[in-house]
Amino acid sequence: MNVLQVSAEIFPLVKTGGLADVTGALPAALNAAGCDTRVLLPGFEPIMADLHSTTVLAELTTPWSEPFVLRVGHLASLNLLAYVIDLPLLYQRPGTPYEDDQHQPFADNYRRFALLGWVASRLAGGLDANWQPQVVHSHDWHAALTSAYMAFSPAQRVHVASIYTVHNLAYDGLFAPRHFFELGLQSSALSVEGMEFHGQMSFMKAGLFFSDYITTVSPRYALEIQTHEQGYGMDGLLRLRAKELVGIMNGVDEVVWNPTRDPALVHPFDAHKPAGKSRCKAELQQELGLAVQSDAPLFGIVSRLTEQKGLHLVLSVLDEMLARGGQLVLLGAGDASLEAAFRERAAANPQAISVHIGYDENFAHKIFAGTDVTLVPSRFEPCGLTQMYGLKYGSLPLVHHVGGLADTVVDCSLEDLANETANGFVFYHFDSQSMVRAVRRAFALYARKAEWRAVCTRAMCQSLGWDTAAAQYVALYRRLCL
Ligand code: ADP
Ligand code: GLC
């Protein structure tokens, strides 16, 4: 089965969060499950630099009359065939894929990402005489217009199924409707039965409305987004489409996240040879200037610093963590007030708190390897990958019971310890009292060395690879192509 994946990010080339981890791992997992997968990407600088053996597939003109080239080539770092939109004026700029250096969204984002969908629909329509996708699978609002363009394309020779995966409903790609006419879609696309959303145009809604099928990244989040509280105004539409909506849990890319052969770690380890983990912890403490104490529970956070991630709760439980002899390392960037608050706490207590503002893939690996607990107290979390990286690296996750966190972490309650199903710490109310109780459970278990080791072993042995998700996606693709 030929599958075209469409996204704005792909690990290890362009990454702002978990989306890239998913789009970087899914193609290989689908191929292992028997698919022939290619990707379509915007021509960001790292993508162009990684693209080899390229040929020009087509010289095209955007719906707003800008000429560009569509290349097809081989992404060296992913060993993957890719179509890449080569239009430097749109994609080669300082900043993130979405924002300039001043953290302002690019004013022409609606064009930059509409084009991704437009090209995807041309490929669905047979643009490449040598390769016809049977499924076009787009990810998040950046690629969401794919399904709208496909829905308005003339009838195809072959049926091509459109699937849209929501990684985070909170980022919806909302733009002023005056830009609609530039996008080359039929006027009916901008109606309530389409991508119109409270007088704006919503790329997210286009994906949700026009796709043959919608998936999201955990079973629980698939239910949560159908509620008023977590639906961001899309819950009505999602309830209407409930029969074409499923949650498929993300996996962990075990080539990238594997403590037995992680190039970021000096001391490899696994569940059966855990000694390397203690060395990783001691080295991390030393490197960060923390007191080098093997018996001080070390808590870690690797996160975007946004309201979603619930990190104000960490600030409110920090005194208790320290009073009980714990330590904290945080790696993250984002909200200026959160950055300042964590920096301030580290300055006041450098032996116990270490804060690194920035983005550092290598350091992230060292944190999962060297810590005892990974904190993910998110207000909402579609899937969450860091709690799974914590499990793989024996850093037990402490999470809020929501979305994919609830689907992956089982609290160390007495009954789940006895059942041998516990793998972390879970709090059920999104407040400091509830979180602090989970922190106390973590300390209580940490004091019982044998039990702690048993839970770590279980966590590290859990099967979290991409094969399960890939099989579910392939089953879905097959059903849609019948
Ligand atoms: P989200 O996509 O909402 O940010 P996920 O848990 O799905 O959350 O994925 C986050 C990904 O980004 C993980 O791979 C995590 O390790 C990585 N990450 C987040 N912040 C940083 C950072 N400051 N430095 C390095 N990696 C980070
Ligand atoms: C989003 C979500 C996160 C999820 C990731 C990958 O960024 O916030 O929960 O793990 O996408 O699907």
Coordinates of C-alpha atoms and ligand atoms in Angstrom, one line a residue:
M1 CA 0.0 0.0 0.0
N2 CA 1.3 3.4 -1.0
V3 CA 1.1 6.0 1.8
L4 CA 2.0 9.6 1.6
Q5 CA 2.6 11.3 5.0
V6 CA 2.3 15.1 5.0
S7 CA 3.7 17.2 7.9
A8 CA 5.6 20.3 8.7
E9 CA 8.1 18.6 11.0
I10 CA 10.2 15.5 10.9
F11 CA 12.8 14.3 13.4
P12 CA 15.8 14.7 13.2
L13 CA 15.6 17.5 10.7
V14 CA 12.9 19.9 11.9
K15 CA 11.5 19.5 15.4
T16 CA 9.6 21.8 17.8
G17 CA 7.9 18.9 19.8
G18 CA 6.5 15.5 19.7
L19 CA 4.9 15.9 16.3
A20 CA 8.4 15.5 14.7
D21 CA 9.2 12.4 16.8
V22 CA 6.0 10.8 15.4
T23 CA 6.5 11.8 11.8
G24 CA 10.1 10.8 12.0
A25 CA 9.3 7.3 13.3
L26 CA 6.0 6.4 11.6
P27 CA 7.3 5.9 8.0
A28 CA 9.8 3.2 8.9
A29 CA 7.2 1.5 11.2
L30 CA 4.7 1.6 8.3
N31 CA 7.2 0.2 5.9
A32 CA 8.1 -2.6 8.3
A33 CA 4.4 -3.4 8.3
G34 CA 4.4 -3.7 4.5
C35 CA 3.6 -0.2 3.3
D36 CA 5.5 1.9 0.8
T37 CA 5.7 5.2 2.5
R38 CA 6.8 8.6 1.2
V39 CA 6.7 12.0 2.9
L40 CA 5.8 15.5 1.7
L41 CA 7.6 18.3 3.5
P42 CA 8.1 22.1 3.1
G43 CA 11.6 22.9 1.9
F44 CA 13.0 24.2 5.2
E45 CA 16.7 24.6 5.1
P46 CA 17.7 21.4 7.1
I47 CA 15.4 19.4 4.9
M48 CA 16.9 20.8 1.6
A49 CA 20.4 20.1 3.0
D50 CA 19.5 16.5 3.8
L51 CA 17.8 15.8 0.4
H52 CA 20.0 13.8 -2.0
S53 CA 19.7 12.4 -5.5
T54 CA 17.0 14.9 -6.2
T55 CA 15.1 15.3 -9.4
V56 CA 12.5 18.0 -10.3
L57 CA 9.2 16.3 -10.3
A58 CA 7.2 19.3 -11.5
E59 CA 7.4 23.1 -12.0
L60 CA 4.2 24.4 -10.6
T61 CA 2.5 27.7 -9.7
T62 CA 0.8 28.3 -6.3
P63 CA -2.9 29.2 -6.2
W64 CA -1.7 32.8 -5.7
S65 CA 0.5 32.6 -8.8
E66 CA 4.0 32.1 -7.4
P67 CA 6.2 29.7 -9.3
F68 CA 8.0 26.9 -7.5
V69 CA 9.6 23.5 -7.9
L70 CA 8.5 20.2 -6.4
R71 CA 11.5 18.0 -5.9
V72 CA 11.6 14.3 -5.2
G73 CA 14.7 12.8 -3.5
H74 CA 16.1 10.7 -0.8
L75 CA 16.3 12.0 2.8
A76 CA 19.7 10.8 3.9
S77 CA 19.2 10.9 7.7
L78 CA 15.9 9.0 7.4
N79 CA 16.6 6.8 4.5
L80 CA 13.3 7.8 3.1
L81 CA 11.9 9.1 -0.2
A82 CA 10.5 12.6 0.1
Y83 CA 8.7 15.2 -2.0
V84 CA 9.9 18.6 -1.0
I85 CA 8.4 22.0 -1.9
D86 CA 11.3 24.1 -3.0
L87 CA 10.3 27.7 -2.5
P88 CA 12.9 29.5 -0.4
L89 CA 11.0 32.7 -0.2
L90 CA 8.3 30.8 1.8
Y91 CA 10.4 28.4 3.9
Q92 CA 13.9 29.5 4.4
R93 CA 13.8 32.1 7.1
P94 CA 15.3 32.6 10.6
G95 CA 13.2 31.4 13.5
T96 CA 11.1 28.3 14.0
P97 CA 9.0 26.7 11.2
Y98 CA 6.1 28.9 12.4
E99 CA 7.5 32.0 14.1
D100 CA 10.2 34.6 13.5
D101 CA 13.0 35.4 15.9
Q102 CA 10.7 37.6 18.0
H103 CA 8.3 34.7 18.5
Q104 CA 5.8 36.3 16.1
P105 CA 3.9 33.9 13.8
F106 CA 4.9 34.6 10.2
A107 CA 2.2 36.7 8.6
D108 CA 1.9 34.4 5.6
N109 CA 1.6 31.1 7.5
Y110 CA -1.7 30.5 5.8
R111 CA 0.1 30.4 2.4
R112 CA 3.1 28.5 3.7
F113 CA 1.0 25.7 5.0
A114 CA -1.9 25.8 2.5
L115 CA 0.7 25.1 -0.1
L116 CA 1.6 21.9 1.7
G117 CA -2.0 20.7 1.4
W118 CA -2.3 21.9 -2.1
V119 CA 0.7 19.9 -3.3
A120 CA -0.4 16.8 -1.3
S121 CA -3.7 16.9 -3.2
R122 CA -1.8 17.2 -6.5
L123 CA 0.2 14.1 -5.6
A124 CA -3.1 12.3 -4.7
G125 CA -4.4 13.3 -8.1
G126 CA -1.5 11.5 -9.9
L127 CA 1.2 14.2 -10.3
D128 CA 3.9 11.6 -10.0
A129 CA 3.4 9.2 -12.9
N130 CA 5.7 6.7 -11.1
W131 CA 4.1 6.6 -7.7
Q132 CA 0.4 6.9 -6.9
P133 CA -0.5 7.2 -3.2
Q134 CA -3.6 5.2 -2.1
V135 CA -3.7 7.0 1.3
V136 CA -2.7 10.5 2.1
H137 CA -2.2 11.0 5.8
S138 CA -1.7 14.5 7.0
H139 CA -0.7 15.7 10.5
D140 CA -1.8 18.7 12.5
W141 CA -3.2 22.0 11.2
H142 CA -0.1 22.7 9.1
A143 CA -1.1 19.9 6.8
A144 CA -4.8 20.0 7.4
L145 CA -5.8 21.7 4.1
T146 CA -4.8 18.5 2.3
S147 CA -8.2 16.9 2.9
A148 CA -10.0 20.1 1.8
Y149 CA -8.1 20.3 -1.5
M150 CA -8.6 16.6 -2.0
A151 CA -12.4 16.9 -1.4
F152 CA -12.6 19.6 -4.0
S153 CA -10.4 18.0 -6.6
P154 CA -12.0 16.5 -9.7
A155 CA -12.9 12.8 -9.4
Q156 CA -9.7 10.7 -9.5
R157 CA -8.8 7.6 -11.5
V158 CA -8.2 5.8 -8.3
H159 CA -9.8 6.4 -4.9
V160 CA -7.4 8.0 -2.5
A161 CA -8.3 8.0 1.2
S162 CA -7.5 11.1 3.3
I163 CA -6.6 10.7 7.0
Y164 CA -6.0 13.5 9.3
T165 CA -4.2 13.1 12.7
V166 CA -4.8 15.7 15.4
H167 CA -1.7 15.9 17.6
N168 CA -2.9 18.9 19.5
L169 CA -6.3 20.5 19.2
A170 CA -5.1 23.6 21.0
Y171 CA -3.1 24.7 17.9
D172 CA -5.8 25.3 15.3
G173 CA -4.3 27.4 12.5
L174 CA -6.8 30.2 12.6
F175 CA -6.6 33.0 9.9
A176 CA -8.5 36.0 8.7
P177 CA -11.1 35.0 6.1
R178 CA -10.0 37.8 3.7
H179 CA -7.1 35.5 2.8
F180 CA -9.4 32.7 1.7
F181 CA -9.6 33.8 -2.0
E182 CA -5.8 33.4 -2.3
L183 CA -6.0 29.7 -1.5
G184 CA -7.7 28.5 -4.7
L185 CA -10.5 26.6 -2.8
Q186 CA -14.1 26.7 -3.9
S187 CA -16.1 29.3 -2.0
S188 CA -18.3 26.6 -0.4
A189 CA -15.2 25.4 1.5
L190 CA -15.5 28.5 3.7
S191 CA -18.9 27.7 5.2
V192 CA -20.1 26.3 8.4
E193 CA -20.2 23.0 6.6
G194 CA -16.5 23.4 5.9
M195 CA -13.6 25.4 7.4
E196 CA -15.4 28.5 8.7
F197 CA -15.1 28.9 12.4
H198 CA -16.7 31.9 14.2
G199 CA -16.1 34.1 11.2
Q200 CA -12.5 33.0 10.7
M201 CA -11.0 30.3 8.6
S202 CA -9.7 27.3 10.6
F203 CA -7.2 24.9 9.0
M204 CA -7.9 22.5 11.9
K205 CA -11.6 22.5 11.1
A206 CA -10.8 21.8 7.4
G207 CA -8.9 18.7 8.5
L208 CA -11.7 17.6 10.8
F209 CA -14.5 18.3 8.4
F210 CA -13.1 17.1 5.0
S211 CA -11.0 14.1 5.9
D212 CA -12.3 10.6 5.3
Y213 CA -11.1 9.6 8.7
I214 CA -9.7 11.4 11.8
T215 CA -7.2 9.9 14.2
T216 CA -5.7 11.3 17.3
V217 CA -2.7 10.2 19.4
S218 CA -4.3 8.3 22.3
P219 CA -7.6 6.6 22.9
R220 CA -8.4 8.8 25.9
Y221 CA -7.7 12.1 24.1
A222 CA -10.1 10.9 21.3
L223 CA -12.9 10.9 23.9
E224 CA -11.7 14.1 25.7
I225 CA -11.9 16.2 22.5
Q226 CA -15.5 15.3 22.1
T227 CA -16.3 17.2 25.3
H228 CA -17.0 20.9 25.8
E229 CA -14.1 21.3 28.2
Q230 CA -11.4 19.9 25.8
G231 CA -13.0 20.4 22.4
Y232 CA -11.8 24.0 21.7
G233 CA -15.2 24.6 20.0
M234 CA -14.7 21.6 17.7
D235 CA -16.4 19.1 20.1
G236 CA -19.8 19.3 18.2
L237 CA -18.1 18.4 14.9
L238 CA -16.0 15.7 16.5
R239 CA -19.1 14.2 18.1
L240 CA -20.8 14.2 14.7
R241 CA -17.9 12.4 13.3
A242 CA -17.4 10.0 16.2
K243 CA -17.7 7.0 14.0
E244 CA -14.8 8.2 11.9
L245 CA -12.6 9.1 14.8
V246 CA -10.1 6.8 16.6
G247 CA -7.3 7.3 19.1
I248 CA -4.1 5.4 18.2
M249 CA -1.4 5.6 20.8
N250 CA 2.0 6.8 19.7
G251 CA 5.0 4.7 20.2
V252 CA 8.6 5.2 21.1
D253 CA 11.3 5.2 18.3
E254 CA 13.5 2.5 19.8
V255 CA 16.4 3.4 17.5
V256 CA 16.5 6.9 19.0
W257 CA 15.4 6.2 22.5
N258 CA 17.2 3.1 23.7
P259 CA 19.4 3.3 26.9
T260 CA 21.5 0.3 25.8
R261 CA 22.9 2.0 22.8
D262 CA 22.2 5.7 23.2
P263 CA 25.2 7.8 21.9
A264 CA 24.4 10.5 24.4
L265 CA 25.1 8.2 27.3
V266 CA 28.6 7.3 28.5
H267 CA 27.2 4.4 30.6
P268 CA 24.7 2.3 28.7
F269 CA 22.2 0.3 30.8
D270 CA 19.0 -1.7 30.6
A271 CA 16.5 -3.3 33.0
H272 CA 18.9 -6.3 33.5
K273 CA 22.1 -4.3 33.8
P274 CA 21.0 -1.2 35.7
A275 CA 24.4 -0.2 37.1
G276 CA 25.0 2.3 34.2
K277 CA 21.9 4.2 35.3
S278 CA 23.4 5.0 38.7
R279 CA 26.6 6.2 37.0
C280 CA 24.5 8.4 34.6
K281 CA 22.8 9.9 37.6
A282 CA 26.1 10.7 39.5
E283 CA 27.6 12.2 36.3
L284 CA 24.5 14.3 35.7
Q285 CA 24.5 15.6 39.3
Q286 CA 28.2 16.4 39.0
E287 CA 27.8 18.1 35.6
L288 CA 24.9 20.2 36.9
G289 CA 26.6 21.2 40.2
L290 CA 24.0 19.4 42.2
A291 CA 25.0 17.6 45.4
V292 CA 26.2 14.2 44.2
Q293 CA 24.0 12.0 46.4
S294 CA 22.9 8.7 45.1
D295 CA 20.0 8.5 47.6
A296 CA 18.5 11.9 46.7
P297 CA 15.6 11.3 44.4
L298 CA 16.3 13.3 41.2
F299 CA 13.3 14.6 39.4
G300 CA 13.5 15.6 35.7
I301 CA 11.5 17.8 33.3
V302 CA 12.1 18.0 29.6
S303 CA 9.3 20.2 28.2
R304 CA 8.0 23.1 26.2
L305 CA 7.3 25.7 28.9
T306 CA 3.6 26.4 28.0
E307 CA 0.4 26.6 30.0
Q308 CA -0.5 23.1 28.6
K309 CA 2.3 21.5 30.6
G310 CA 1.0 22.4 34.1
L311 CA 4.5 23.4 35.3
H312 CA 3.2 26.0 37.8
L313 CA 2.1 23.0 39.8
V314 CA 5.8 21.9 40.0
L315 CA 6.7 25.4 41.4
S316 CA 4.0 24.9 44.0
V317 CA 5.3 21.5 45.2
L318 CA 9.0 22.3 44.9
D319 CA 9.5 23.3 48.5
E320 CA 8.1 19.9 49.7
M321 CA 10.3 18.1 47.2
L322 CA 13.4 19.8 48.5
A323 CA 12.4 19.5 52.1
R324 CA 12.2 15.7 51.6
G325 CA 15.7 15.7 50.1
G326 CA 14.8 15.7 46.4
Q327 CA 16.5 17.4 43.5
L328 CA 15.2 18.8 40.2
V329 CA 16.6 19.3 36.7
L330 CA 14.6 21.1 34.1
L331 CA 15.3 21.6 30.4
G332 CA 12.8 23.7 28.6
A333 CA 12.0 26.9 26.8
G334 CA 8.9 29.0 26.1
D335 CA 6.8 31.2 28.4
A336 CA 9.1 34.0 29.8
S337 CA 7.4 34.1 33.2
L338 CA 7.9 30.3 33.7
E339 CA 11.5 30.5 32.6
A340 CA 12.1 33.3 35.1
A341 CA 10.3 31.5 37.9
F342 CA 12.3 28.3 37.5
R343 CA 15.6 30.3 37.1
E344 CA 14.9 32.1 40.3
R345 CA 14.3 28.9 42.2
A346 CA 17.6 27.4 40.8
A347 CA 19.5 30.5 41.8
A348 CA 18.2 30.3 45.3
N349 CA 19.1 26.6 45.6
P350 CA 21.8 25.6 43.1
Q351 CA 22.8 22.4 45.0
A352 CA 19.3 21.0 44.5
I353 CA 17.8 22.7 41.4
S354 CA 19.3 23.0 38.0
V355 CA 17.5 24.9 35.2
H356 CA 18.5 25.0 31.6
I357 CA 16.5 27.3 29.3
G358 CA 16.9 26.2 25.7
Y359 CA 16.5 23.3 23.4
D360 CA 19.1 20.5 23.6
E361 CA 18.3 17.0 22.2
N362 CA 21.5 15.4 23.6
F363 CA 20.9 16.8 27.1
A364 CA 17.3 15.6 27.0
H365 CA 18.6 12.0 26.7
K366 CA 21.0 12.5 29.6
I367 CA 18.1 13.8 31.8
F368 CA 15.9 10.7 31.2
A369 CA 18.9 8.5 31.8
G370 CA 20.1 10.3 35.0
T371 CA 16.9 11.0 36.8
D372 CA 14.7 8.8 39.0
V373 CA 11.4 10.5 38.2
T374 CA 10.1 12.3 35.0
L375 CA 7.5 15.0 35.8
V376 CA 4.7 15.5 33.3
P377 CA 1.9 17.3 35.2
S378 CA 0.1 18.5 32.0
R379 CA -3.3 20.2 32.2
F380 CA -4.1 18.3 29.0
E381 CA -1.9 16.0 27.0
P382 CA -2.9 14.4 23.7
C383 CA -0.4 11.7 24.0
G384 CA 2.9 12.8 25.6
L385 CA 6.1 11.2 24.7
T386 CA 8.4 12.2 27.6
Q387 CA 6.5 9.9 30.1
M388 CA 7.2 7.1 27.7
Y389 CA 10.9 8.1 27.3
G390 CA 11.0 8.1 31.2
L391 CA 9.6 4.6 31.3
K392 CA 12.2 3.3 28.8
Y393 CA 15.0 5.0 30.7
G394 CA 13.9 3.9 34.2
S395 CA 12.8 7.4 35.2
L396 CA 9.4 6.7 36.6
P397 CA 6.8 9.1 35.2
L398 CA 4.7 11.3 37.6
V399 CA 1.8 12.5 35.7
H400 CA -1.7 14.1 35.8
H401 CA -4.4 11.7 34.8
V402 CA -5.3 13.1 31.4
G403 CA -5.1 12.1 27.7
G404 CA -2.2 9.9 26.8
L405 CA -0.7 10.2 30.2
A406 CA -3.7 8.4 31.7
D407 CA -3.4 5.7 29.0
T408 CA 0.3 5.0 29.7
V409 CA 0.9 5.5 33.4
V410 CA -0.5 3.3 36.2
D411 CA -0.1 4.7 39.8
C412 CA 1.9 2.9 42.4
S413 CA -1.2 2.3 44.5
L414 CA -1.0 -0.7 46.8
E415 CA -3.3 -2.7 44.6
D416 CA -1.4 -2.0 41.4
L417 CA 1.9 -2.7 43.0
A418 CA 0.5 -6.0 44.1
N419 CA -0.9 -6.7 40.6
E420 CA 2.5 -5.8 39.1
T421 CA 0.8 -3.2 36.9
A422 CA 2.1 0.0 38.5
N423 CA 4.8 1.9 36.5
G424 CA 4.7 5.5 37.9
F425 CA 2.7 8.0 39.9
V426 CA -0.6 9.6 38.9
F427 CA -2.5 12.5 40.4
Y428 CA -6.2 12.9 39.5
H429 CA -7.1 16.5 40.3
F430 CA -5.2 19.2 38.6
D431 CA -4.1 21.0 41.7
S432 CA -1.1 21.2 44.0
Q433 CA -2.6 19.1 46.8
S434 CA -3.2 16.3 44.5
M435 CA 0.2 16.6 42.9
V436 CA 2.0 16.8 46.2
R437 CA 0.4 13.5 47.3
A438 CA 1.8 11.9 44.2
V439 CA 5.2 13.3 45.0
R440 CA 5.0 11.8 48.5
R441 CA 4.1 8.4 47.0
A442 CA 7.2 8.7 44.9
F443 CA 9.3 9.4 48.0
A444 CA 7.6 6.6 49.8
L445 CA 8.4 4.1 47.1
Y446 CA 11.9 5.4 46.6
A447 CA 12.6 4.5 50.3
R448 CA 11.7 0.9 49.6
K449 CA 14.6 0.1 47.4
A450 CA 13.6 -3.4 46.3
E451 CA 10.1 -2.3 45.3
W452 CA 11.4 0.7 43.5
R453 CA 13.8 -1.5 41.5
A454 CA 10.9 -3.9 40.6
V455 CA 8.8 -1.0 39.3
C456 CA 11.7 0.4 37.3
T457 CA 12.4 -3.0 35.8
R458 CA 8.8 -3.4 34.8
A459 CA 8.8 0.1 33.3
M460 CA 11.9 -0.5 31.3
C461 CA 10.7 -3.8 30.0
Q462 CA 7.4 -2.4 28.7
S463 CA 6.8 -2.8 25.1
L464 CA 6.4 0.7 23.7
G465 CA 7.6 0.4 20.1
W466 CA 5.9 1.7 17.0
D467 CA 4.8 -1.7 15.8
T468 CA 1.5 -1.7 17.6
A469 CA 0.5 1.7 16.3
A470 CA 1.7 0.9 12.8
A471 CA -0.5 -2.2 12.7
Q472 CA -3.5 -0.1 13.7
Y473 CA -2.8 2.5 11.1
V474 CA -2.3 -0.2 8.4
A475 CA -5.6 -1.8 9.3
L476 CA -7.3 1.6 9.1
Y477 CA -5.7 2.4 5.7
R478 CA -6.9 -1.0 4.4
R479 CA -10.4 -0.5 5.5
L480 CA -10.5 3.0 3.9
C481 CA -9.1 1.7 0.6
L482 CA -11.7 -1.1 0.2
Ligands
ADP1 P1 4.8 18.2 23.0 O1 4.8 17.6 21.6 O2 3.4 18.6 23.4 O3 5.8 19.2 23.2 P2 5.7 15.5 23.7 O4 5.9 14.9 25.0 O5 4.8 14.7 22.8 O6 5.1 17.0 24.0 O7 7.0 15.7 22.9 C1 8.0 16.6 23.3 C2 9.3 16.2 22.6 O8 10.1 17.4 22.6 C3 10.1 15.1 23.2 O9 10.9 14.5 22.3 C4 11.0 15.9 24.2 O10 12.1 15.2 24.6 C5 11.3 17.1 23.3 N1 11.6 18.3 24.0 C6 10.8 19.2 24.6 N2 11.5 20.3 25.1 C7 12.8 20.1 24.8 C8 14.0 20.8 25.1 N3 14.0 22.0 25.7 N4 15.1 20.2 24.7 C9 15.2 19.1 24.0 N5 14.1 18.3 23.8 C10 12.9 18.8 24.2
GLC2 C1 1.5 17.1 20.4 C2 1.0 16.8 21.8 C3 1.7 15.7 22.5 C4 1.9 14.5 21.5 C5 2.6 15.0 20.3 C6 2.9 13.8 19.3 O1 2.5 18.0 20.4 O2 1.0 18.0 22.6 O3 0.9 15.2 23.6 O4 2.6 13.5 22.2 O5 1.9 15.9 19.6 O6 1.7 13.2 18.9

